[in-house]
Amino acid sequence: MPQNQLDCVPHETQRAILRQLQSISLSLHLFKHQTELNLTEDAERTFQSIRNALSILDEHGLLQSCENECVVDERTILLVEDDANERALLASYLRLQGYNIACAGDGDMALRYLSEHDAPRFILLDMNMPQRDGVSTLTEIRKDERFCDITVFAISGSTAEENGLADDSGQIDQWFMKPLCVDNLVSALKLAV
């Protein structure tokens, strides 16, 4: 994970990642010396601990291709979703459709991403998130002239009215209710390009 991406990760998560990486690094050195000394059983146990540490990182999606790495073009999407499983599944599906996906786990991470990167073509914004919700995030995005051309699609289990937004407010380009029909979303993305 490049440093600029690590900066967007909460400090507590950064520390957990670094602890796992330190454990893996020490285990790899130990494994190398154990194999050089033909300590097969010890090397197998060490190898298993390496696999366990890697699986912990993998469970949290930390070994997947970098989520925030993207080529900025008409097919770049910033996906803002607090549910890690939904975020990973939707990002994977959209990548298969040929989109470049950057991900953020909450509104603050999305705003940080936007301040550090070129503007994406689309933002898919979950409206119900802890820390900074979708409405607050949207308000900040729409205040910035650099982002006036970004197409923003809301994804929510509640309506625009329930989120305090009128359908004709102009802040949201299209509203998608959960459970999300990804085919409808992809069709809307294609029409908006």
Short mmCIF file of N, CA and C in Angstrom, two decimals:
data_model
loop_
_atom_site.label_atom_id
_atom_site.label_comp_id
_atom_site.label_asym_id
_atom_site.label_seq_id
_atom_site.Cartn_x
_atom_site.Cartn_y
_atom_site.Cartn_z
N MET A 1 0.85 -1.17 0.00
CA MET A 1 0.00 0.00 0.00
C MET A 1 0.89 1.24 0.00
N PRO A 2 0.82 2.09 -1.04
CA PRO A 2 1.64 3.29 -1.10
C PRO A 2 1.33 4.22 0.07
N GLN A 3 2.32 5.08 0.41
CA GLN A 3 2.17 5.96 1.57
C GLN A 3 0.96 6.87 1.45
N ASN A 4 0.71 7.42 0.24
CA ASN A 4 -0.43 8.33 0.11
C ASN A 4 -1.75 7.62 0.38
N GLN A 5 -1.82 6.33 0.14
CA GLN A 5 -3.03 5.58 0.45
C GLN A 5 -3.08 5.25 1.93
N LEU A 6 -1.93 4.97 2.52
CA LEU A 6 -1.88 4.66 3.94
C LEU A 6 -2.32 5.87 4.76
N ASP A 7 -2.04 7.08 4.25
CA ASP A 7 -2.44 8.29 4.96
C ASP A 7 -3.95 8.41 5.09
N CYS A 8 -4.70 7.81 4.17
CA CYS A 8 -6.17 7.89 4.20
C CYS A 8 -6.78 6.86 5.13
N VAL A 9 -5.97 5.95 5.64
CA VAL A 9 -6.46 4.89 6.52
C VAL A 9 -6.42 5.40 7.96
N PRO A 10 -7.45 5.14 8.76
CA PRO A 10 -7.43 5.58 10.16
C PRO A 10 -6.17 5.08 10.87
N HIS A 11 -5.67 5.90 11.82
CA HIS A 11 -4.41 5.58 12.51
C HIS A 11 -4.45 4.23 13.22
N GLU A 12 -5.57 3.90 13.82
CA GLU A 12 -5.69 2.61 14.50
C GLU A 12 -5.50 1.45 13.51
N THR A 13 -6.08 1.59 12.33
CA THR A 13 -5.93 0.57 11.29
C THR A 13 -4.49 0.54 10.79
N GLN A 14 -3.88 1.72 10.63
CA GLN A 14 -2.47 1.77 10.21
C GLN A 14 -1.59 1.00 11.18
N ARG A 15 -1.82 1.21 12.47
CA ARG A 15 -1.01 0.50 13.47
C ARG A 15 -1.21 -1.00 13.38
N ALA A 16 -2.45 -1.43 13.17
CA ALA A 16 -2.72 -2.87 13.04
C ALA A 16 -2.03 -3.44 11.81
N ILE A 17 -2.05 -2.70 10.71
CA ILE A 17 -1.37 -3.14 9.49
C ILE A 17 0.13 -3.25 9.74
N LEU A 18 0.70 -2.22 10.35
CA LEU A 18 2.15 -2.22 10.60
C LEU A 18 2.56 -3.35 11.54
N ARG A 19 1.72 -3.64 12.56
CA ARG A 19 2.03 -4.77 13.46
C ARG A 19 2.06 -6.08 12.69
N GLN A 20 1.07 -6.28 11.81
CA GLN A 20 1.03 -7.52 11.02
C GLN A 20 2.24 -7.60 10.08
N LEU A 21 2.59 -6.48 9.46
CA LEU A 21 3.73 -6.48 8.55
C LEU A 21 5.04 -6.74 9.29
N GLN A 22 5.17 -6.18 10.49
CA GLN A 22 6.36 -6.44 11.31
C GLN A 22 6.43 -7.92 11.67
N SER A 23 5.31 -8.49 12.04
CA SER A 23 5.26 -9.92 12.37
C SER A 23 5.65 -10.76 11.16
N ILE A 24 5.13 -10.40 10.00
CA ILE A 24 5.45 -11.14 8.78
C ILE A 24 6.93 -11.01 8.45
N SER A 25 7.48 -9.81 8.59
CA SER A 25 8.89 -9.59 8.29
C SER A 25 9.79 -10.43 9.20
N LEU A 26 9.51 -10.42 10.50
CA LEU A 26 10.31 -11.23 11.43
C LEU A 26 10.16 -12.72 11.12
N SER A 27 8.94 -13.12 10.82
CA SER A 27 8.69 -14.54 10.52
C SER A 27 9.42 -14.97 9.26
N LEU A 28 9.48 -14.11 8.26
CA LEU A 28 10.20 -14.46 7.03
C LEU A 28 11.70 -14.64 7.28
N HIS A 29 12.27 -13.76 8.10
CA HIS A 29 13.69 -13.91 8.44
C HIS A 29 13.93 -15.21 9.21
N LEU A 30 13.05 -15.49 10.16
CA LEU A 30 13.17 -16.73 10.93
C LEU A 30 13.02 -17.93 10.01
N PHE A 31 12.03 -17.91 9.13
CA PHE A 31 11.79 -19.00 8.19
C PHE A 31 13.02 -19.26 7.32
N LYS A 32 13.63 -18.19 6.84
CA LYS A 32 14.82 -18.33 5.99
C LYS A 32 15.94 -19.06 6.75
N HIS A 33 16.19 -18.65 7.98
CA HIS A 33 17.26 -19.28 8.75
C HIS A 33 16.91 -20.72 9.14
N GLN A 34 15.65 -20.96 9.44
CA GLN A 34 15.25 -22.33 9.77
C GLN A 34 15.42 -23.26 8.58
N THR A 35 15.10 -22.79 7.38
CA THR A 35 15.27 -23.65 6.20
C THR A 35 16.75 -23.85 5.89
N GLU A 36 17.56 -22.82 6.10
CA GLU A 36 19.00 -22.96 5.88
C GLU A 36 19.61 -23.99 6.83
N LEU A 37 19.06 -24.09 8.04
CA LEU A 37 19.56 -25.03 9.04
C LEU A 37 18.83 -26.37 9.00
N ASN A 38 17.97 -26.57 7.99
CA ASN A 38 17.20 -27.80 7.83
C ASN A 38 16.32 -28.12 9.04
N LEU A 39 15.78 -27.10 9.67
CA LEU A 39 14.85 -27.28 10.78
C LEU A 39 13.43 -27.30 10.20
N THR A 40 13.11 -28.41 9.55
CA THR A 40 11.89 -28.51 8.75
C THR A 40 10.62 -28.28 9.56
N GLU A 41 10.50 -28.94 10.70
CA GLU A 41 9.28 -28.79 11.50
C GLU A 41 9.11 -27.36 12.00
N ASP A 42 10.20 -26.76 12.46
CA ASP A 42 10.14 -25.37 12.91
C ASP A 42 9.78 -24.44 11.75
N ALA A 43 10.38 -24.70 10.59
CA ALA A 43 10.11 -23.88 9.40
C ALA A 43 8.64 -23.99 9.00
N GLU A 44 8.07 -25.18 9.11
CA GLU A 44 6.65 -25.36 8.77
C GLU A 44 5.75 -24.57 9.71
N ARG A 45 6.08 -24.58 11.01
CA ARG A 45 5.29 -23.80 11.97
C ARG A 45 5.42 -22.30 11.69
N THR A 46 6.62 -21.88 11.38
CA THR A 46 6.83 -20.46 11.06
C THR A 46 6.08 -20.08 9.80
N PHE A 47 6.14 -20.96 8.80
CA PHE A 47 5.42 -20.70 7.55
C PHE A 47 3.92 -20.57 7.81
N GLN A 48 3.39 -21.41 8.70
CA GLN A 48 1.97 -21.33 9.03
C GLN A 48 1.64 -20.00 9.71
N SER A 49 2.54 -19.51 10.55
CA SER A 49 2.28 -18.21 11.21
C SER A 49 2.32 -17.08 10.18
N ILE A 50 3.17 -17.21 9.15
CA ILE A 50 3.19 -16.22 8.07
C ILE A 50 1.86 -16.23 7.33
N ARG A 51 1.39 -17.43 7.01
CA ARG A 51 0.10 -17.55 6.31
C ARG A 51 -1.04 -16.97 7.15
N ASN A 52 -1.01 -17.22 8.45
CA ASN A 52 -2.05 -16.67 9.34
C ASN A 52 -2.03 -15.15 9.34
N ALA A 53 -0.83 -14.57 9.43
CA ALA A 53 -0.71 -13.11 9.42
C ALA A 53 -1.19 -12.52 8.09
N LEU A 54 -0.84 -13.19 6.99
CA LEU A 54 -1.31 -12.73 5.68
C LEU A 54 -2.82 -12.85 5.56
N SER A 55 -3.38 -13.91 6.12
CA SER A 55 -4.84 -14.08 6.02
C SER A 55 -5.56 -13.02 6.84
N ILE A 56 -4.98 -12.58 7.94
CA ILE A 56 -5.59 -11.49 8.72
C ILE A 56 -5.64 -10.22 7.88
N LEU A 57 -4.55 -9.91 7.19
CA LEU A 57 -4.55 -8.75 6.31
C LEU A 57 -5.56 -8.93 5.19
N ASP A 58 -5.61 -10.13 4.64
CA ASP A 58 -6.51 -10.41 3.52
C ASP A 58 -7.98 -10.31 3.94
N GLU A 59 -8.29 -10.75 5.16
CA GLU A 59 -9.67 -10.67 5.66
C GLU A 59 -10.18 -9.24 5.68
N HIS A 60 -9.28 -8.31 5.88
CA HIS A 60 -9.66 -6.91 5.94
C HIS A 60 -9.47 -6.22 4.59
N GLY A 61 -9.19 -7.01 3.55
CA GLY A 61 -9.05 -6.45 2.21
C GLY A 61 -7.75 -5.69 2.01
N LEU A 62 -6.77 -5.92 2.87
CA LEU A 62 -5.55 -5.14 2.80
C LEU A 62 -4.53 -5.70 1.82
N LEU A 63 -4.78 -6.89 1.27
CA LEU A 63 -3.88 -7.45 0.28
C LEU A 63 -4.43 -7.32 -1.12
N GLN A 64 -5.64 -6.79 -1.26
CA GLN A 64 -6.21 -6.62 -2.58
C GLN A 64 -5.49 -5.48 -3.26
N SER A 65 -5.68 -5.39 -4.58
CA SER A 65 -5.06 -4.29 -5.29
C SER A 65 -5.52 -2.99 -4.66
N CYS A 66 -4.64 -2.02 -4.62
CA CYS A 66 -4.90 -0.78 -3.91
C CYS A 66 -6.18 -0.13 -4.39
N GLU A 67 -7.10 0.06 -3.45
CA GLU A 67 -8.42 0.56 -3.81
C GLU A 67 -8.38 1.99 -4.31
N ASN A 68 -7.47 2.81 -3.85
CA ASN A 68 -7.46 4.20 -4.25
C ASN A 68 -6.60 4.48 -5.46
N GLU A 69 -5.99 3.45 -6.02
CA GLU A 69 -5.15 3.64 -7.18
C GLU A 69 -6.01 3.58 -8.42
N CYS A 70 -6.04 4.64 -9.19
CA CYS A 70 -6.86 4.65 -10.38
C CYS A 70 -6.29 5.60 -11.41
N VAL A 71 -6.65 5.37 -12.64
CA VAL A 71 -6.30 6.25 -13.73
C VAL A 71 -7.50 7.18 -13.91
N VAL A 72 -7.25 8.48 -13.81
CA VAL A 72 -8.37 9.40 -13.89
C VAL A 72 -8.80 9.55 -15.34
N ASP A 73 -10.02 9.16 -15.61
CA ASP A 73 -10.63 9.32 -16.92
C ASP A 73 -12.14 9.26 -16.76
N GLU A 74 -12.85 9.14 -17.83
CA GLU A 74 -14.31 9.12 -17.78
C GLU A 74 -14.86 7.90 -17.06
N ARG A 75 -14.02 6.94 -16.72
CA ARG A 75 -14.51 5.71 -16.10
C ARG A 75 -14.04 5.58 -14.65
N THR A 76 -13.67 6.71 -14.04
CA THR A 76 -13.21 6.68 -12.66
C THR A 76 -14.37 6.98 -11.71
N ILE A 77 -14.50 6.13 -10.70
CA ILE A 77 -15.58 6.25 -9.71
C ILE A 77 -14.97 6.26 -8.31
N LEU A 78 -15.43 7.20 -7.48
CA LEU A 78 -15.13 7.17 -6.06
C LEU A 78 -16.33 6.53 -5.38
N LEU A 79 -16.12 5.37 -4.79
CA LEU A 79 -17.17 4.63 -4.10
C LEU A 79 -17.06 4.90 -2.60
N VAL A 80 -18.08 5.52 -2.03
CA VAL A 80 -18.08 5.87 -0.61
C VAL A 80 -19.15 5.03 0.08
N GLU A 81 -18.69 4.05 0.84
CA GLU A 81 -19.60 3.08 1.50
C GLU A 81 -18.94 2.61 2.78
N ASP A 82 -19.65 2.72 3.91
CA ASP A 82 -19.05 2.34 5.19
C ASP A 82 -19.03 0.84 5.42
N ASP A 83 -19.90 0.09 4.78
CA ASP A 83 -19.91 -1.37 4.95
C ASP A 83 -18.82 -1.97 4.07
N ALA A 84 -17.78 -2.51 4.70
CA ALA A 84 -16.61 -3.01 3.96
C ALA A 84 -16.98 -4.10 2.97
N ASN A 85 -17.88 -4.99 3.35
CA ASN A 85 -18.27 -6.08 2.46
C ASN A 85 -19.00 -5.55 1.23
N GLU A 86 -19.98 -4.67 1.44
CA GLU A 86 -20.70 -4.08 0.31
C GLU A 86 -19.75 -3.30 -0.59
N ARG A 87 -18.83 -2.55 0.04
CA ARG A 87 -17.86 -1.75 -0.72
C ARG A 87 -16.99 -2.64 -1.59
N ALA A 88 -16.47 -3.72 -1.01
CA ALA A 88 -15.58 -4.61 -1.76
C ALA A 88 -16.33 -5.31 -2.89
N LEU A 89 -17.55 -5.77 -2.62
CA LEU A 89 -18.31 -6.47 -3.65
C LEU A 89 -18.68 -5.54 -4.81
N LEU A 90 -19.17 -4.35 -4.48
CA LEU A 90 -19.56 -3.42 -5.54
C LEU A 90 -18.34 -2.94 -6.32
N ALA A 91 -17.23 -2.68 -5.62
CA ALA A 91 -16.00 -2.26 -6.31
C ALA A 91 -15.53 -3.35 -7.27
N SER A 92 -15.55 -4.59 -6.82
CA SER A 92 -15.13 -5.70 -7.69
C SER A 92 -16.03 -5.81 -8.91
N TYR A 93 -17.33 -5.69 -8.71
CA TYR A 93 -18.27 -5.78 -9.83
C TYR A 93 -18.02 -4.65 -10.83
N LEU A 94 -17.85 -3.44 -10.34
CA LEU A 94 -17.64 -2.29 -11.23
C LEU A 94 -16.30 -2.38 -11.96
N ARG A 95 -15.29 -2.93 -11.29
CA ARG A 95 -14.01 -3.14 -11.97
C ARG A 95 -14.18 -4.12 -13.13
N LEU A 96 -14.98 -5.16 -12.93
CA LEU A 96 -15.25 -6.11 -14.01
C LEU A 96 -15.97 -5.44 -15.18
N GLN A 97 -16.68 -4.36 -14.89
CA GLN A 97 -17.38 -3.61 -15.93
C GLN A 97 -16.46 -2.59 -16.61
N GLY A 98 -15.19 -2.55 -16.17
CA GLY A 98 -14.20 -1.68 -16.80
C GLY A 98 -13.99 -0.34 -16.14
N TYR A 99 -14.53 -0.15 -14.95
CA TYR A 99 -14.36 1.13 -14.27
C TYR A 99 -13.13 1.09 -13.36
N ASN A 100 -12.53 2.26 -13.18
CA ASN A 100 -11.44 2.44 -12.23
C ASN A 100 -12.09 2.89 -10.92
N ILE A 101 -11.84 2.16 -9.86
CA ILE A 101 -12.55 2.40 -8.60
C ILE A 101 -11.58 2.86 -7.52
N ALA A 102 -11.93 3.97 -6.88
CA ALA A 102 -11.28 4.41 -5.65
C ALA A 102 -12.32 4.25 -4.55
N CYS A 103 -11.90 3.85 -3.38
CA CYS A 103 -12.87 3.59 -2.31
C CYS A 103 -12.58 4.43 -1.07
N ALA A 104 -13.66 4.78 -0.39
CA ALA A 104 -13.57 5.47 0.89
C ALA A 104 -14.60 4.85 1.82
N GLY A 105 -14.22 4.68 3.08
CA GLY A 105 -15.10 4.03 4.05
C GLY A 105 -16.06 4.96 4.76
N ASP A 106 -15.88 6.27 4.59
CA ASP A 106 -16.82 7.23 5.18
C ASP A 106 -16.64 8.57 4.48
N GLY A 107 -17.46 9.53 4.86
CA GLY A 107 -17.43 10.83 4.22
C GLY A 107 -16.12 11.57 4.40
N ASP A 108 -15.52 11.47 5.59
CA ASP A 108 -14.24 12.14 5.83
C ASP A 108 -13.15 11.59 4.92
N MET A 109 -13.13 10.27 4.77
CA MET A 109 -12.13 9.66 3.88
C MET A 109 -12.38 10.08 2.43
N ALA A 110 -13.64 10.22 2.05
CA ALA A 110 -13.96 10.66 0.69
C ALA A 110 -13.45 12.08 0.45
N LEU A 111 -13.69 12.97 1.40
CA LEU A 111 -13.24 14.35 1.25
C LEU A 111 -11.72 14.43 1.23
N ARG A 112 -11.07 13.61 2.04
CA ARG A 112 -9.61 13.56 2.04
C ARG A 112 -9.10 13.06 0.69
N TYR A 113 -9.75 12.02 0.15
CA TYR A 113 -9.37 11.51 -1.16
C TYR A 113 -9.50 12.61 -2.21
N LEU A 114 -10.61 13.32 -2.21
CA LEU A 114 -10.84 14.36 -3.21
C LEU A 114 -9.82 15.49 -3.09
N SER A 115 -9.38 15.78 -1.87
CA SER A 115 -8.39 16.85 -1.69
C SER A 115 -7.00 16.45 -2.17
N GLU A 116 -6.75 15.15 -2.27
CA GLU A 116 -5.41 14.66 -2.61
C GLU A 116 -5.29 14.09 -4.01
N HIS A 117 -6.40 13.97 -4.74
CA HIS A 117 -6.38 13.33 -6.06
C HIS A 117 -7.15 14.17 -7.07
N ASP A 118 -6.96 13.84 -8.34
CA ASP A 118 -7.78 14.45 -9.37
C ASP A 118 -9.22 14.00 -9.16
N ALA A 119 -10.14 14.83 -9.61
CA ALA A 119 -11.56 14.52 -9.43
C ALA A 119 -11.96 13.30 -10.23
N PRO A 120 -12.73 12.41 -9.63
CA PRO A 120 -13.27 11.27 -10.38
C PRO A 120 -14.42 11.74 -11.27
N ARG A 121 -14.84 10.92 -12.18
CA ARG A 121 -15.99 11.26 -13.03
C ARG A 121 -17.30 11.07 -12.26
N PHE A 122 -17.34 10.06 -11.38
CA PHE A 122 -18.54 9.73 -10.63
C PHE A 122 -18.21 9.57 -9.14
N ILE A 123 -19.20 9.85 -8.31
CA ILE A 123 -19.14 9.47 -6.90
C ILE A 123 -20.40 8.67 -6.61
N LEU A 124 -20.21 7.48 -6.06
CA LEU A 124 -21.32 6.66 -5.56
C LEU A 124 -21.30 6.83 -4.05
N LEU A 125 -22.32 7.47 -3.51
CA LEU A 125 -22.29 7.93 -2.12
C LEU A 125 -23.38 7.27 -1.28
N ASP A 126 -22.94 6.45 -0.32
CA ASP A 126 -23.87 5.91 0.67
C ASP A 126 -24.32 7.09 1.53
N MET A 127 -25.59 7.15 1.83
CA MET A 127 -26.11 8.30 2.57
C MET A 127 -26.12 8.08 4.08
N ASN A 128 -26.12 6.86 4.53
CA ASN A 128 -26.19 6.56 5.97
C ASN A 128 -24.87 5.97 6.43
N MET A 129 -23.98 6.85 6.92
CA MET A 129 -22.65 6.42 7.37
C MET A 129 -22.35 7.07 8.71
N PRO A 130 -21.53 6.40 9.53
CA PRO A 130 -21.08 7.03 10.78
C PRO A 130 -20.04 8.11 10.46
N GLN A 131 -19.63 8.85 11.41
CA GLN A 131 -18.71 9.97 11.31
C GLN A 131 -19.32 11.09 10.47
N ARG A 132 -19.14 11.04 9.16
CA ARG A 132 -19.72 12.06 8.29
C ARG A 132 -20.69 11.36 7.34
N ASP A 133 -21.96 11.70 7.45
CA ASP A 133 -22.97 11.04 6.62
C ASP A 133 -22.94 11.56 5.18
N GLY A 134 -23.77 10.97 4.35
CA GLY A 134 -23.79 11.31 2.94
C GLY A 134 -24.21 12.74 2.66
N VAL A 135 -25.21 13.24 3.39
CA VAL A 135 -25.70 14.60 3.16
C VAL A 135 -24.60 15.61 3.48
N SER A 136 -23.94 15.45 4.61
CA SER A 136 -22.85 16.34 5.00
C SER A 136 -21.69 16.27 4.00
N THR A 137 -21.37 15.05 3.57
CA THR A 137 -20.30 14.87 2.58
C THR A 137 -20.68 15.54 1.27
N LEU A 138 -21.90 15.34 0.84
CA LEU A 138 -22.39 15.93 -0.40
C LEU A 138 -22.34 17.45 -0.35
N THR A 139 -22.73 18.02 0.78
CA THR A 139 -22.70 19.48 0.94
C THR A 139 -21.28 20.01 0.75
N GLU A 140 -20.30 19.33 1.36
CA GLU A 140 -18.90 19.76 1.21
C GLU A 140 -18.42 19.61 -0.23
N ILE A 141 -18.79 18.53 -0.88
CA ILE A 141 -18.38 18.30 -2.27
C ILE A 141 -18.94 19.39 -3.16
N ARG A 142 -20.21 19.71 -3.01
CA ARG A 142 -20.87 20.69 -3.88
C ARG A 142 -20.42 22.12 -3.61
N LYS A 143 -19.80 22.38 -2.45
CA LYS A 143 -19.25 23.71 -2.16
C LYS A 143 -18.01 24.01 -2.99
N ASP A 144 -17.31 22.96 -3.41
CA ASP A 144 -16.01 23.10 -4.08
C ASP A 144 -16.21 23.15 -5.60
N GLU A 145 -15.80 24.24 -6.21
CA GLU A 145 -15.97 24.42 -7.66
C GLU A 145 -15.27 23.34 -8.48
N ARG A 146 -14.19 22.78 -7.94
CA ARG A 146 -13.46 21.74 -8.68
C ARG A 146 -14.33 20.51 -8.92
N PHE A 147 -15.35 20.34 -8.11
CA PHE A 147 -16.16 19.12 -8.18
C PHE A 147 -17.56 19.36 -8.74
N CYS A 148 -17.78 20.53 -9.35
CA CYS A 148 -19.13 20.85 -9.82
C CYS A 148 -19.58 19.94 -10.97
N ASP A 149 -18.64 19.35 -11.72
CA ASP A 149 -19.01 18.49 -12.85
C ASP A 149 -19.09 17.01 -12.49
N ILE A 150 -18.79 16.67 -11.25
CA ILE A 150 -18.84 15.26 -10.85
C ILE A 150 -20.30 14.82 -10.76
N THR A 151 -20.59 13.68 -11.37
CA THR A 151 -21.91 13.08 -11.25
C THR A 151 -21.96 12.30 -9.94
N VAL A 152 -22.93 12.62 -9.10
CA VAL A 152 -23.06 11.96 -7.80
C VAL A 152 -24.34 11.13 -7.78
N PHE A 153 -24.17 9.84 -7.55
CA PHE A 153 -25.30 8.93 -7.39
C PHE A 153 -25.38 8.55 -5.92
N ALA A 154 -26.55 8.73 -5.33
CA ALA A 154 -26.76 8.31 -3.94
C ALA A 154 -27.17 6.85 -3.93
N ILE A 155 -26.66 6.13 -2.93
CA ILE A 155 -27.05 4.74 -2.71
C ILE A 155 -27.48 4.66 -1.26
N SER A 156 -28.76 4.32 -1.03
CA SER A 156 -29.27 4.40 0.33
C SER A 156 -30.45 3.46 0.54
N GLY A 157 -30.63 3.10 1.78
CA GLY A 157 -31.80 2.33 2.16
C GLY A 157 -32.98 3.23 2.49
N SER A 158 -32.77 4.54 2.41
CA SER A 158 -33.83 5.51 2.69
C SER A 158 -33.96 6.47 1.51
N THR A 159 -35.06 7.18 1.47
CA THR A 159 -35.34 8.08 0.35
C THR A 159 -34.61 9.41 0.50
N ALA A 160 -34.61 10.19 -0.57
CA ALA A 160 -34.02 11.53 -0.53
C ALA A 160 -34.72 12.38 0.53
N GLU A 161 -36.03 12.30 0.58
CA GLU A 161 -36.79 13.08 1.55
C GLU A 161 -36.43 12.69 2.98
N GLU A 162 -36.25 11.39 3.23
CA GLU A 162 -35.86 10.93 4.56
C GLU A 162 -34.47 11.42 4.95
N ASN A 163 -33.66 11.76 3.95
CA ASN A 163 -32.32 12.28 4.20
C ASN A 163 -32.29 13.81 4.16
N GLY A 164 -33.46 14.43 4.05
CA GLY A 164 -33.52 15.88 4.06
C GLY A 164 -33.20 16.53 2.72
N LEU A 165 -33.27 15.76 1.65
CA LEU A 165 -32.98 16.29 0.32
C LEU A 165 -34.24 16.20 -0.53
N ALA A 166 -34.50 17.24 -1.28
CA ALA A 166 -35.61 17.20 -2.23
C ALA A 166 -35.12 16.57 -3.52
N ASP A 167 -35.99 15.87 -4.22
CA ASP A 167 -35.61 15.24 -5.49
C ASP A 167 -35.05 16.24 -6.49
N ASP A 168 -35.53 17.48 -6.43
CA ASP A 168 -35.10 18.48 -7.41
C ASP A 168 -34.01 19.41 -6.88
N SER A 169 -33.32 19.00 -5.83
CA SER A 169 -32.30 19.86 -5.22
C SER A 169 -31.10 20.07 -6.12
N GLY A 170 -30.89 19.17 -7.08
CA GLY A 170 -29.75 19.29 -7.98
C GLY A 170 -28.44 18.80 -7.39
N GLN A 171 -28.46 18.41 -6.13
CA GLN A 171 -27.22 17.94 -5.51
C GLN A 171 -26.92 16.49 -5.87
N ILE A 172 -27.97 15.69 -6.00
CA ILE A 172 -27.81 14.28 -6.36
C ILE A 172 -28.30 14.10 -7.79
N ASP A 173 -27.48 13.45 -8.60
CA ASP A 173 -27.87 13.23 -10.00
C ASP A 173 -28.85 12.08 -10.16
N GLN A 174 -28.71 11.07 -9.32
CA GLN A 174 -29.67 9.96 -9.36
C GLN A 174 -29.63 9.24 -8.01
N TRP A 175 -30.78 8.72 -7.61
CA TRP A 175 -30.92 8.06 -6.31
C TRP A 175 -31.18 6.57 -6.53
N PHE A 176 -30.38 5.73 -5.88
CA PHE A 176 -30.55 4.28 -5.97
C PHE A 176 -30.86 3.74 -4.59
N MET A 177 -31.95 3.01 -4.49
CA MET A 177 -32.35 2.42 -3.22
C MET A 177 -31.64 1.08 -3.02
N LYS A 178 -31.33 0.78 -1.75
CA LYS A 178 -30.83 -0.54 -1.38
C LYS A 178 -32.03 -1.42 -1.09
N PRO A 179 -31.99 -2.71 -1.40
CA PRO A 179 -30.88 -3.40 -2.06
C PRO A 179 -30.69 -2.90 -3.49
N LEU A 180 -29.44 -2.71 -3.83
CA LEU A 180 -29.06 -2.09 -5.09
C LEU A 180 -29.18 -3.07 -6.26
N CYS A 181 -29.79 -2.62 -7.33
CA CYS A 181 -29.80 -3.38 -8.58
C CYS A 181 -28.60 -2.88 -9.39
N VAL A 182 -27.52 -3.66 -9.40
CA VAL A 182 -26.28 -3.20 -10.03
C VAL A 182 -26.43 -3.00 -11.54
N ASP A 183 -27.31 -3.75 -12.18
CA ASP A 183 -27.53 -3.56 -13.61
C ASP A 183 -28.09 -2.17 -13.89
N ASN A 184 -29.02 -1.71 -13.05
CA ASN A 184 -29.56 -0.36 -13.21
C ASN A 184 -28.49 0.69 -12.97
N LEU A 185 -27.63 0.45 -11.99
CA LEU A 185 -26.54 1.38 -11.70
C LEU A 185 -25.59 1.47 -12.89
N VAL A 186 -25.17 0.33 -13.42
CA VAL A 186 -24.24 0.33 -14.56
C VAL A 186 -24.88 1.02 -15.77
N SER A 187 -26.16 0.79 -16.00
CA SER A 187 -26.86 1.46 -17.11
C SER A 187 -26.83 2.97 -16.92
N ALA A 188 -27.06 3.43 -15.70
CA ALA A 188 -27.04 4.86 -15.41
C ALA A 188 -25.65 5.44 -15.59
N LEU A 189 -24.62 4.70 -15.19
CA LEU A 189 -23.24 5.15 -15.38
C LEU A 189 -22.94 5.31 -16.87
N LYS A 190 -23.36 4.35 -17.66
CA LYS A 190 -23.11 4.41 -19.11
C LYS A 190 -23.84 5.59 -19.74
N LEU A 191 -25.07 5.84 -19.32
CA LEU A 191 -25.84 6.96 -19.88
C LEU A 191 -25.25 8.31 -19.49
N ALA A 192 -24.63 8.38 -18.32
CA ALA A 192 -24.10 9.65 -17.82
C ALA A 192 -22.78 10.05 -18.46
N VAL A 193 -22.10 9.13 -19.11
CA VAL A 193 -20.79 9.45 -19.71
C VAL A 193 -20.99 10.31 -20.93
#
